[in-house]
Coordinates of C-alpha atoms and ligand atoms in Angstrom, one line a residue:
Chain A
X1 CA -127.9 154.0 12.2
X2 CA -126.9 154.6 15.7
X3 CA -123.3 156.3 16.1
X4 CA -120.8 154.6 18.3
X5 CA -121.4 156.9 21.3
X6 CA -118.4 158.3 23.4
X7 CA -117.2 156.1 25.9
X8 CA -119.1 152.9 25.3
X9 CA -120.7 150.6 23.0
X10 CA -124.3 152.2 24.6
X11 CA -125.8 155.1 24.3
X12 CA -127.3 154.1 27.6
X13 CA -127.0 151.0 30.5
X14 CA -130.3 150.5 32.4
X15 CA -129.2 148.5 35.8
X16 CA -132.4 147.0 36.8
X17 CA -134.8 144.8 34.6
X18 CA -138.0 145.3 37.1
X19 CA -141.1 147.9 36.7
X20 CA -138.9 151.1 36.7
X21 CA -135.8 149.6 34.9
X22 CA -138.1 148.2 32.0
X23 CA -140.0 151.0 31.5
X24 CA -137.3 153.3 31.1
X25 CA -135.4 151.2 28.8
X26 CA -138.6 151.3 26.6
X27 CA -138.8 155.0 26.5
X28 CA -135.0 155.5 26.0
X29 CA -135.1 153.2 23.2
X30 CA -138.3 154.9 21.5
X31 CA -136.3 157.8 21.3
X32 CA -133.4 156.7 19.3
X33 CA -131.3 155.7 21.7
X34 CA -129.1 151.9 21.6
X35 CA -129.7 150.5 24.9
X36 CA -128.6 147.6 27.2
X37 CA -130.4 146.9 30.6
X38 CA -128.7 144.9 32.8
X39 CA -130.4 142.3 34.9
X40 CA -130.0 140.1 37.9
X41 CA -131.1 136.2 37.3
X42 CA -134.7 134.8 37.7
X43 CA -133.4 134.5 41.7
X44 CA -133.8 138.1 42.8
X45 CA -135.3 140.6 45.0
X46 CA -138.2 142.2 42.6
X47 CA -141.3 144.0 43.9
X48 CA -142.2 144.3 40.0
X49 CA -142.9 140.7 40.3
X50 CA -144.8 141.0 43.7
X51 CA -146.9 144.1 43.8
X52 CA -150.8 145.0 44.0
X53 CA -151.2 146.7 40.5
X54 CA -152.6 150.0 41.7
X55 CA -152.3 153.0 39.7
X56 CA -153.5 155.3 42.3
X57 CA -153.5 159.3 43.1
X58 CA -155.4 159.9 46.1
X59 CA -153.6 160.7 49.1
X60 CA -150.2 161.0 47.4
X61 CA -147.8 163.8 48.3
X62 CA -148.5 165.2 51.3
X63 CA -145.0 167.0 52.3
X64 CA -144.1 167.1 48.9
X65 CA -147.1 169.0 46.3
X66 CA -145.2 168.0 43.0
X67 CA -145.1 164.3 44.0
X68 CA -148.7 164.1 44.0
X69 CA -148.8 166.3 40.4
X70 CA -146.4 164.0 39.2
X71 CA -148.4 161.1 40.3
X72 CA -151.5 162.7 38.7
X73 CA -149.6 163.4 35.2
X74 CA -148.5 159.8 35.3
X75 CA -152.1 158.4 36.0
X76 CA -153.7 161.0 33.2
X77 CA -151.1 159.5 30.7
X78 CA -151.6 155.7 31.4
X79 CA -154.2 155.3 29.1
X80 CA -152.4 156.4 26.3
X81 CA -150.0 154.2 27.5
X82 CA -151.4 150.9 27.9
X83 CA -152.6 151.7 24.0
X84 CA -149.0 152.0 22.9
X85 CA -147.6 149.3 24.6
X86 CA -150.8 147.3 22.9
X87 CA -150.3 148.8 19.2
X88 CA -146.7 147.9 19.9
X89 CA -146.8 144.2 21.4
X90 CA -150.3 143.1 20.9
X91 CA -150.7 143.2 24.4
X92 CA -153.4 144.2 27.0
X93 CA -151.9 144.9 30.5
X94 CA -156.2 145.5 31.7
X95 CA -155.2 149.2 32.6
X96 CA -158.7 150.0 34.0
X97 CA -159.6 153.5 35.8
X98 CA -163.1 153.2 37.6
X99 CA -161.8 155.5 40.5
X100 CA -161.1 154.1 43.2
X101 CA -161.8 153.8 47.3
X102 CA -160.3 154.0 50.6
X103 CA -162.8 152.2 53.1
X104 CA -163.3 153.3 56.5
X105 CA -163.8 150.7 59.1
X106 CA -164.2 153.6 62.2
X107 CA -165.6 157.4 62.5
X108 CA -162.2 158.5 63.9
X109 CA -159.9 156.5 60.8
X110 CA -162.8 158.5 58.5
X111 CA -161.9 161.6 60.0
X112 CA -158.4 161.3 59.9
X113 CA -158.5 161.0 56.5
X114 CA -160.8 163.4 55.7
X115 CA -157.6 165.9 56.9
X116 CA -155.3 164.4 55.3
X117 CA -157.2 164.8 52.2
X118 CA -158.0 168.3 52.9
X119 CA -154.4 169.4 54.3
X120 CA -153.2 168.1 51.0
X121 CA -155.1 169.9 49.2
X122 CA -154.4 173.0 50.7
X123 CA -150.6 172.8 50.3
X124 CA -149.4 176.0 48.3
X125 CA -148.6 174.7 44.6
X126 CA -150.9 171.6 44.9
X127 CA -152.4 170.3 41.7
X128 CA -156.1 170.0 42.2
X129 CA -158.0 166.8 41.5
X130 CA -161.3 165.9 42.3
X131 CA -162.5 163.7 45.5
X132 CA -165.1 162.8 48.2
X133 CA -165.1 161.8 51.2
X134 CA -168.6 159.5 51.1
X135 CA -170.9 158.2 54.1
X136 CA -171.6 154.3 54.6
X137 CA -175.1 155.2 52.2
X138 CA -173.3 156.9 49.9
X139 CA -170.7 154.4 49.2
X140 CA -172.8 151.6 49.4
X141 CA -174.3 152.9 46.3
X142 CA -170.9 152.0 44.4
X143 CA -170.0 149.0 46.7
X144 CA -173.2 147.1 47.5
X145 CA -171.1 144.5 49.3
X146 CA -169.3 146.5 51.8
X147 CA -169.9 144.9 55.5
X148 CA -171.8 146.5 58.3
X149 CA -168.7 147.7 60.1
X150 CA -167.8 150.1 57.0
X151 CA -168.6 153.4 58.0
X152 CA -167.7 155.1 54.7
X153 CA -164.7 155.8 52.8
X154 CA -163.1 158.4 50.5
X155 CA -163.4 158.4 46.5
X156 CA -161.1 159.4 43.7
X157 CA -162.1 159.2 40.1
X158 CA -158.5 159.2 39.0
X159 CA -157.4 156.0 40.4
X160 CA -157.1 153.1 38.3
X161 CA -155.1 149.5 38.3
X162 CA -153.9 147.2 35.8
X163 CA -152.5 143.4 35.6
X164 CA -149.1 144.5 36.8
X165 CA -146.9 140.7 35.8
X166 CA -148.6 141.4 32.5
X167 CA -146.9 144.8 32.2
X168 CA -143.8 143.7 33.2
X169 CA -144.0 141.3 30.3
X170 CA -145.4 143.7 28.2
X171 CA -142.8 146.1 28.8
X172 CA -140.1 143.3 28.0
X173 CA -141.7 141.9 25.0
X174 CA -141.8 146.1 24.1
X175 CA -138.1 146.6 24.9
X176 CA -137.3 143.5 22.7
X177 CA -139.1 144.6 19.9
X178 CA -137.2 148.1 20.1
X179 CA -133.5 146.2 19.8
X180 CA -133.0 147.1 23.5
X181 CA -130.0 144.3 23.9
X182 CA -131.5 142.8 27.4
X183 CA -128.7 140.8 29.4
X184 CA -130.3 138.9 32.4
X185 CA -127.5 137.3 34.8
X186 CA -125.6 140.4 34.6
X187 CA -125.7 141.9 38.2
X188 CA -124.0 144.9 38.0
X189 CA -120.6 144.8 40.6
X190 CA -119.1 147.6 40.2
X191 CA -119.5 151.0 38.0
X192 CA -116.3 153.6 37.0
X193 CA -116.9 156.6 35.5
X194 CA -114.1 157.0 32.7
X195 CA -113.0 159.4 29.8
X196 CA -116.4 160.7 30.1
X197 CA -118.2 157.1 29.9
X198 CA -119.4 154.2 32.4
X199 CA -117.9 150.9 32.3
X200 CA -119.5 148.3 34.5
X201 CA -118.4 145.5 35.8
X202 CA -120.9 142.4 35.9
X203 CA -121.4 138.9 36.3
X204 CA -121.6 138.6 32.4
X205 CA -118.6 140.9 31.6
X206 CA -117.8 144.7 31.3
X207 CA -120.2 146.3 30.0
X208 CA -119.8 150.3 28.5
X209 CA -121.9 153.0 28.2
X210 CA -122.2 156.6 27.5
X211 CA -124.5 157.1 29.9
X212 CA -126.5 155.3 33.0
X213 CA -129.6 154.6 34.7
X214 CA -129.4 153.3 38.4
X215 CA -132.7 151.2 38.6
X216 CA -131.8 148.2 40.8
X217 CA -134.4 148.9 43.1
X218 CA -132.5 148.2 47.0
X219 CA -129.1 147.6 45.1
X220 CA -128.9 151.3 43.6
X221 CA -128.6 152.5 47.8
X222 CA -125.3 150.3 47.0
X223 CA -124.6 151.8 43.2
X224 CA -125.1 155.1 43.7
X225 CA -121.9 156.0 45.7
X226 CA -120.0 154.3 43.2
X227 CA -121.3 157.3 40.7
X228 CA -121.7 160.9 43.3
X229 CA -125.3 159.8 43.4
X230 CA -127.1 158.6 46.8
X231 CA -130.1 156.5 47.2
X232 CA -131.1 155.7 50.7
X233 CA -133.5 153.3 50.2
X234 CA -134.4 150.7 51.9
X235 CA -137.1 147.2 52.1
X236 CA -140.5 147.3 53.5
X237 CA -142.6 144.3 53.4
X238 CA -146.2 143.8 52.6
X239 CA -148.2 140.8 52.3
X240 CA -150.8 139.7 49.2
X241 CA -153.2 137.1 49.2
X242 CA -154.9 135.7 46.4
X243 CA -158.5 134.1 45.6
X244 CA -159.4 131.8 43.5
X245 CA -160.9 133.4 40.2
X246 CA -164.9 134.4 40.6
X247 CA -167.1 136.3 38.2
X248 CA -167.2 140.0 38.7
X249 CA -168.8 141.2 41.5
X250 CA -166.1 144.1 42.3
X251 CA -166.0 146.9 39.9
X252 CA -163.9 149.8 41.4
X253 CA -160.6 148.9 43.0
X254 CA -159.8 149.6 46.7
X255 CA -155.9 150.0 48.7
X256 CA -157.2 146.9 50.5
X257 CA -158.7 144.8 47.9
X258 CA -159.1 144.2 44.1
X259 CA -160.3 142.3 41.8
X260 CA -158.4 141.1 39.1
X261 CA -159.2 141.4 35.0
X262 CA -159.1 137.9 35.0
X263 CA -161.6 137.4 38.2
X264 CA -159.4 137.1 41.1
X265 CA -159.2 139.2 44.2
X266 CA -156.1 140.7 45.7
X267 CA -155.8 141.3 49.5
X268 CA -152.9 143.6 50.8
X269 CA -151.6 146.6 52.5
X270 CA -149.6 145.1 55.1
X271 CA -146.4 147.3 56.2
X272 CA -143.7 145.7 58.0
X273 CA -139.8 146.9 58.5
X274 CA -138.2 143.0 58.2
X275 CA -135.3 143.6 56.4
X276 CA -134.6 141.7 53.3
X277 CA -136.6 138.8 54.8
X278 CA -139.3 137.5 52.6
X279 CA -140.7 134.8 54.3
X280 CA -145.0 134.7 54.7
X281 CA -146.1 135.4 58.2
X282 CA -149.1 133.6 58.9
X283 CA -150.2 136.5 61.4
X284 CA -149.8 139.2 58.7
X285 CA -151.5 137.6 56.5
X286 CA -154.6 136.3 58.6
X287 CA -154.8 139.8 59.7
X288 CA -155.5 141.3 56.5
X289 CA -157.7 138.6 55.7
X290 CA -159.4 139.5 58.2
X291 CA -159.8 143.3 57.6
X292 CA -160.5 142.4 53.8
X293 CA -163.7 140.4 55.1
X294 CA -164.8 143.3 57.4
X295 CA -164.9 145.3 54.4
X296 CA -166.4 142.5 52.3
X297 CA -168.0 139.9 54.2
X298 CA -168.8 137.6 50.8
X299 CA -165.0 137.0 50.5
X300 CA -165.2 134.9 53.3
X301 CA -166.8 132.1 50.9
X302 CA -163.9 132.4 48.7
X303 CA -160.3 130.2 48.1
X304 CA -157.1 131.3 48.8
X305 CA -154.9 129.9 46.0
X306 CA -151.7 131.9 46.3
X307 CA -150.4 134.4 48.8
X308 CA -146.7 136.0 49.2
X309 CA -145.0 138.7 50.7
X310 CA -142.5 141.5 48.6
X311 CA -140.2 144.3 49.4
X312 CA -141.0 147.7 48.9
X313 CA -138.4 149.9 48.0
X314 CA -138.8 153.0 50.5
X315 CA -136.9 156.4 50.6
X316 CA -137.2 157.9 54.2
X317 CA -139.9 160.3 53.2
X318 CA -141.6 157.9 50.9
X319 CA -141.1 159.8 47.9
X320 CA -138.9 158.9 44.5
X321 CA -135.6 159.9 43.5
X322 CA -134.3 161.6 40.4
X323 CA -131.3 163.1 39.9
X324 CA -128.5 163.3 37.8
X325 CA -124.9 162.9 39.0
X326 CA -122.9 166.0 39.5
X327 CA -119.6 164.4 39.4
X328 CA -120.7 161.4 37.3
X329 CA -122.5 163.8 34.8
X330 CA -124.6 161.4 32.7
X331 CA -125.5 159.0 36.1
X332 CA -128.8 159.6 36.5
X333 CA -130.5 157.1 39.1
X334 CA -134.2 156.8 39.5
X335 CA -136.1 154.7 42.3
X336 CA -139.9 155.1 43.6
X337 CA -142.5 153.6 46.0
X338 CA -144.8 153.0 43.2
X339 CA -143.4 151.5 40.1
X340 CA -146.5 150.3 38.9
X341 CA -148.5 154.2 38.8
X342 CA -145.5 156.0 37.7
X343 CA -144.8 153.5 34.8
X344 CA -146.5 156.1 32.4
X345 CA -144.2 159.1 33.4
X346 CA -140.9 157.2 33.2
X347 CA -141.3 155.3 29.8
X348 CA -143.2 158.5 28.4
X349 CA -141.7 161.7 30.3
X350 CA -138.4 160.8 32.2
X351 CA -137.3 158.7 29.3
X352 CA -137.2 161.4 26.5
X353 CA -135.3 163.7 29.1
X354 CA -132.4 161.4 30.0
X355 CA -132.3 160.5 26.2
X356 CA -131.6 163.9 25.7
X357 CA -129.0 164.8 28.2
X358 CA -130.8 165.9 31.3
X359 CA -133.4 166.5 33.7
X360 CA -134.2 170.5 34.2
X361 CA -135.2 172.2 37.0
X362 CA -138.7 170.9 37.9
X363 CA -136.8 168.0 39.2
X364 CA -135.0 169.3 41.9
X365 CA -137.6 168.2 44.5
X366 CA -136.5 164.8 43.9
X367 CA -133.0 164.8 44.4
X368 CA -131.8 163.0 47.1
X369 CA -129.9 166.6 48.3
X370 CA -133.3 166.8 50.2
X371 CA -132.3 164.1 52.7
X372 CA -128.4 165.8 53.7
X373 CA -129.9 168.8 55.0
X374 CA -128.1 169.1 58.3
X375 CA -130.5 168.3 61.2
X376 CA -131.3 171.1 63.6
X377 CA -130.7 169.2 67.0
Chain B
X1 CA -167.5 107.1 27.0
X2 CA -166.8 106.0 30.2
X3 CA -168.3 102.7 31.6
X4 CA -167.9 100.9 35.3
X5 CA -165.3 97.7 35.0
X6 CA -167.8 94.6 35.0
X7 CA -166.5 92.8 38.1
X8 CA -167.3 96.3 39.6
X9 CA -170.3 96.6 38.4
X10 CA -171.1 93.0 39.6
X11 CA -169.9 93.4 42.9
X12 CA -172.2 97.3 43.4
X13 CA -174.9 95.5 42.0
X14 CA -175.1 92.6 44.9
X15 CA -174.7 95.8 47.2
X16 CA -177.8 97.7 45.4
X17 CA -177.4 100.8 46.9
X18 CA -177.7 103.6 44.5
X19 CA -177.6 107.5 45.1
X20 CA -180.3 110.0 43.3
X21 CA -179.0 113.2 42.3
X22 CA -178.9 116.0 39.6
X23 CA -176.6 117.3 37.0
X24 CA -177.6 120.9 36.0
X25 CA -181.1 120.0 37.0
X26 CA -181.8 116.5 35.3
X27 CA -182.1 113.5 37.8
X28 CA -179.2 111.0 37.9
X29 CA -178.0 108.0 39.6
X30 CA -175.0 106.8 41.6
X31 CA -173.8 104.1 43.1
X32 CA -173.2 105.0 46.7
X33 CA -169.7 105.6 47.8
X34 CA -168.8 107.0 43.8
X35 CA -166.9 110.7 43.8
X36 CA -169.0 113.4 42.3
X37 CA -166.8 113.1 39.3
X38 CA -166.8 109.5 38.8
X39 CA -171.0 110.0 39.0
X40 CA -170.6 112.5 36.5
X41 CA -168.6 110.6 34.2
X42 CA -170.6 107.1 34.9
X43 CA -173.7 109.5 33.5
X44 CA -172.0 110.6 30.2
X45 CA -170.6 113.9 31.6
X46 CA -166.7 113.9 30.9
X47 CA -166.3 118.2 30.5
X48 CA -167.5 119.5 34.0
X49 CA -166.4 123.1 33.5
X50 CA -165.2 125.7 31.2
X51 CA -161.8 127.8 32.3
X52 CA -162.3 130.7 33.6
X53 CA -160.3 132.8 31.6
X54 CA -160.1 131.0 28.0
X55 CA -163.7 129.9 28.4
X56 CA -161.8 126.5 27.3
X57 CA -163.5 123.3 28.3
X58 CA -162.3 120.6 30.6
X59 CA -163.3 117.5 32.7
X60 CA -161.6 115.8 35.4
X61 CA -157.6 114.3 34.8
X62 CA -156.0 112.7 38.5
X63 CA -159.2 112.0 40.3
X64 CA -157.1 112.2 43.4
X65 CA -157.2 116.1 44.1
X66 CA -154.4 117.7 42.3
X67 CA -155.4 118.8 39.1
X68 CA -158.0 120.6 40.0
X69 CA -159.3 120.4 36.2
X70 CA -162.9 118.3 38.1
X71 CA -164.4 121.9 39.4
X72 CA -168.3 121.9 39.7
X73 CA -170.6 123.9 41.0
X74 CA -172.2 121.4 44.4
X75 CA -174.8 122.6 46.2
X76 CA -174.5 126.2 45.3
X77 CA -170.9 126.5 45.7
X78 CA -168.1 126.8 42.5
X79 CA -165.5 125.7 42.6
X80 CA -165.2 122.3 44.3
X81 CA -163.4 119.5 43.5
X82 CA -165.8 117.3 42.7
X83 CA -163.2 114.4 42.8
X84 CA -162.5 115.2 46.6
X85 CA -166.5 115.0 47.3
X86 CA -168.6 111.8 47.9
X87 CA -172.0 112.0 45.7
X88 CA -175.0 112.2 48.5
X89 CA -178.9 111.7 48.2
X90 CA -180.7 114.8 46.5
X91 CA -177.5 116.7 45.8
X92 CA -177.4 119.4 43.1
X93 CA -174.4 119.2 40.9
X94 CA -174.3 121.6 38.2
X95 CA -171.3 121.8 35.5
X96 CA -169.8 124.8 36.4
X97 CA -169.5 127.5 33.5
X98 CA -166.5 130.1 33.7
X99 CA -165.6 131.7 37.2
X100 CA -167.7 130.5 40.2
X101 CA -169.7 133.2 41.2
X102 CA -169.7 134.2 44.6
X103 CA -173.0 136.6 45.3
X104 CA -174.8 133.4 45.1
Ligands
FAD1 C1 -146.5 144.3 48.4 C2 -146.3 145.4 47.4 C3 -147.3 146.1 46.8 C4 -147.1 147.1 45.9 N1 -148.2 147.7 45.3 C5 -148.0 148.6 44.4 C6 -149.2 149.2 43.7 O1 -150.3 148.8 44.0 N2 -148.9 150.2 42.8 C7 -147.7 150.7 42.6 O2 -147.6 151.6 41.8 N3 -146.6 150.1 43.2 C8 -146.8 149.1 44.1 N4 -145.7 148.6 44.7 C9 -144.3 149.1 44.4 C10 -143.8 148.6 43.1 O3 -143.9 147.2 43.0 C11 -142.3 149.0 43.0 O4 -142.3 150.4 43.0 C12 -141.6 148.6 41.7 O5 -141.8 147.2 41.5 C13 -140.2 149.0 41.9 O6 -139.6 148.6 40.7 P1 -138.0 148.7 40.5 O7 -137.7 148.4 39.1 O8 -137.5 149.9 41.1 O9 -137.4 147.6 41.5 P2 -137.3 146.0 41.4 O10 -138.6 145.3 41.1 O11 -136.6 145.6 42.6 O12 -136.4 145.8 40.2 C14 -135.0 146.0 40.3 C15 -134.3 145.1 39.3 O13 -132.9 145.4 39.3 C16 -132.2 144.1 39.4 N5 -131.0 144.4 40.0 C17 -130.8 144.6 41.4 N6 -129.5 144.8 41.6 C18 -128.9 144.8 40.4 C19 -127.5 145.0 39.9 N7 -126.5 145.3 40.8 N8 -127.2 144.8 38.6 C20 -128.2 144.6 37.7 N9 -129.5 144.4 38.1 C21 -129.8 144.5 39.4 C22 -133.2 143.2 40.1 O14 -132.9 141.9 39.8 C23 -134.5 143.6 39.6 O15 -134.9 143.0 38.4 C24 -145.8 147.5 45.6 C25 -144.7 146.9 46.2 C26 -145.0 145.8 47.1 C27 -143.8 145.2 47.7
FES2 S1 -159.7 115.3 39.0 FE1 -157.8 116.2 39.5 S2 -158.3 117.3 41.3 FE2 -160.2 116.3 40.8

């Protein structure tokens, strides 16, 4: 039996039902703790629902070394996993890790890249993994359909992807299966910190809780004051396009294009500072239709069925945040580029440490302190 | 079993045209001006495909273009409507198994 914990019915509030939300609320509540997470409606601002489903390393953390080991921890534990989360739900979320590409489309883009791959590397504290950087022959060995403009590309045997709405289901079905009481149309208002508990304020009630977990995506830069935390994010859009559903033909995964486990092909990487405006631009998204043909001619015979455009949720650097209150102690708020790679750490790693009361040193990097330092003029 | 309304049938007749085609290979016949689908479901043909995920089979439901349960493989191509395209002379229709493949 779980104890009625100090200050609240909880042990712990999740705010946010999307990719980072949900998988924290699944780890918390593997390890014995009663949890609530706290949703907005089926209306909402949620990535989770509109991402590309990479799970990808290379080219991750240059500026900050443990981002990319953290990265590469999460991506070494996603097998294990997707085999939980199956053993638990009886679902498959198609985590697949081929490795992965970067395609080049000119010498100079190829040897830019090349740099960045190297000057990553040589950061003091790196972790090491393995990667090339391939010539048009080389690659065309593992992509036989790249188009004549593709001058070559880089490699990584660690990156992976997965059907991303499945996890997000998965994860849901997961925390429902674990008694994690999950309360859609509760939009979090307001949070006070009280005789050392939280009580919230939502659209569905007050809500208490021992402890909390900002994951709101672009609402926790509004939360986080409320609590002594700070989370400066903010939305950057990118377009996807689907296909229509073909057999196989694509067998590794590329930050351009992908193939789907259930035959369709993904088209993205557009980047665009817009605001909270989700409207499809017919420009962006002719343009990386476009680029996704140079690199693969043959999808020009194909049928778009579905195409959209979602809001990343960007720190100024690019990297997450983790911290823990220092006023609020038991506010912890969590928020990252890439929800969908670094599902594995926070259901498997963060999780355990939040249900046990904190976050240790080898966190530090991520606290948001790293964005207050004064500027030298 | 599908069959052509008589008064139909009377009226194509007087006009005699009929269109030769195939369906997965063996010769067929149209009448000219018929929808791909309504040829295949005048030859017996009434599941066209299989889904591409379930492997489930289906045949064609609005014959107006927006179900898109009437996919067959024309020409060489997957995935068309074959309710949206008019039967022609020598065409190749084949029933279209699964995902359309596109390195073909
Ligand atoms: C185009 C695109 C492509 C991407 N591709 C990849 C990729 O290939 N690989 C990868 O790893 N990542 C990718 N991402 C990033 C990934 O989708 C995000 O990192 C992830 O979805 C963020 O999840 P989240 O839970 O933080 O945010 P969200 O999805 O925004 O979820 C936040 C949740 O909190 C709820 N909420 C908000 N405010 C409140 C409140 N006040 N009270 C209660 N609930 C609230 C919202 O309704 C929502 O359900 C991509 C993103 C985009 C936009
Ligand atoms: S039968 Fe419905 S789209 Fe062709």
């Amino acid at each position: 039996m779980t104890q009625p914990s100090r200050g609240g019915e909880y042990d712990v509030a999740v705010i946010g039902g999307g990719l980072v939300g949900s998988a924290l609320a699944w780890g918390l509540a593997r390890a014995g703790q009663k949890v609530a997470m706290l949703d907005e409606g089926d209306i909402a601002v949620r990535p989770s629902r509109g991402n590309f489903a990479l799970v990808w390393v290379q080219g991750k953390g240059l500026g900050m070394p443990e981002y990319a080991g953290w990265t590469k921890k999460s991506s070494d534990d996603w097998s294990g996993f997707a085999d939980l989360l199956r053993e638990q739900t009886g679902l498959d979320v198609a985590y697949r890790r081929p490795g992965g590409f970067m395609p080049m489309l000119s010498e100079e883009d190829l040897q830019a890249r090349a740099n960045t791959m190297m000057r990553l590397h040589n950061q003091p504290d790196m972790i090491r993994y393995p990667y090339e950087v391939m010539d048009r022959e080389t690659l065309r060995k593992e992509l036989p359909f790249i188009g004549p403009d593709v001058v070559g590309g880089t490699y990584c045997p660690l990156d992976g992807h997965c059907n991303s709405l499945r996890l997000l289901r998965t994860l849901h079905k997961g925390i429902g299966l674990l008694g994690v009481d999950y309360r859609p149309n509760h939009r979090v208002e307001r949070i006070e910190h009280r005789d050392g508990g939280f009580r919230m304020t939502t659209a569905g009630g007050e809500i208490r809780a021992g402890k909390i977990v900002l994951a709101a995506g672009h609402d926790s830069a509004r939360l986080a004051p409320m609590v002594g935390l700070s989370a400066p994010v903010r939305p950057q859009r990118g377009h996807v396009i689907v296909t229509e559903k073909t057999a196989p033909f694509l067998h590794h995964p590329t930050v351009y294009v992908r193939q789907t486990d259930e035959g369709g092909v993904m088209i993205g990487d557009s980047f665009e500072e817009a605001g909270f405006d989700t409207t499809l631009q017919p420009g962006v998204s002719s343009a990386i239709a476009q680029r996704a043909i140079r690199f693969f001619p043959l999808l020009g015979k194909l049928n778009v069925v579905r195409s959209w455009a979602a809001l990343r949720v960007l720190t100024p650097d690019g990297f997450p945040i983790y911290e823990e209150s220092k006023t609020a102690p038991g506010a912890f708020v969590a928020t990252c580029h890439s929800g969908v790679t670094l599902a594995a750490n926070h259901a498997l790693t963060l999780a355990p440490l939040i249900a046990a009361g904190g976050l240790g040193d080898s966190f530090t990097p991520f606290s948001a302190g790293r964005f207050h330092v004064p500027q030298a003029a | 079993m599908f069959r052509r309304l008589p008064e139909i049938e009377t009226a194509l007749n007087a006009a005699g045209q009929t269109v030769s085609f195939t369906i997965d290979g063996r010769p067929a016949s149209a009448r000219a001006g018929d929808s791909v689908t309504a040829a295949l479901l005048a030859n017996g043909v009434t599941a066209c495909r299989t889904t591409a995920v379930s492997g489930a089979a289906r045949g064609p439901y609005c014959m107006m273009g927006v179900c898109y349960d009437c996919l067959v493989t024309i020409d060489g191509t997957g995935n068309r409507q074959g309710c949206q395209v008019r039967v022609a002379p020598g065409m190749a229709v084949e029933t279209q198994n699964g995902k359309r493949e596109v390195e073909r």
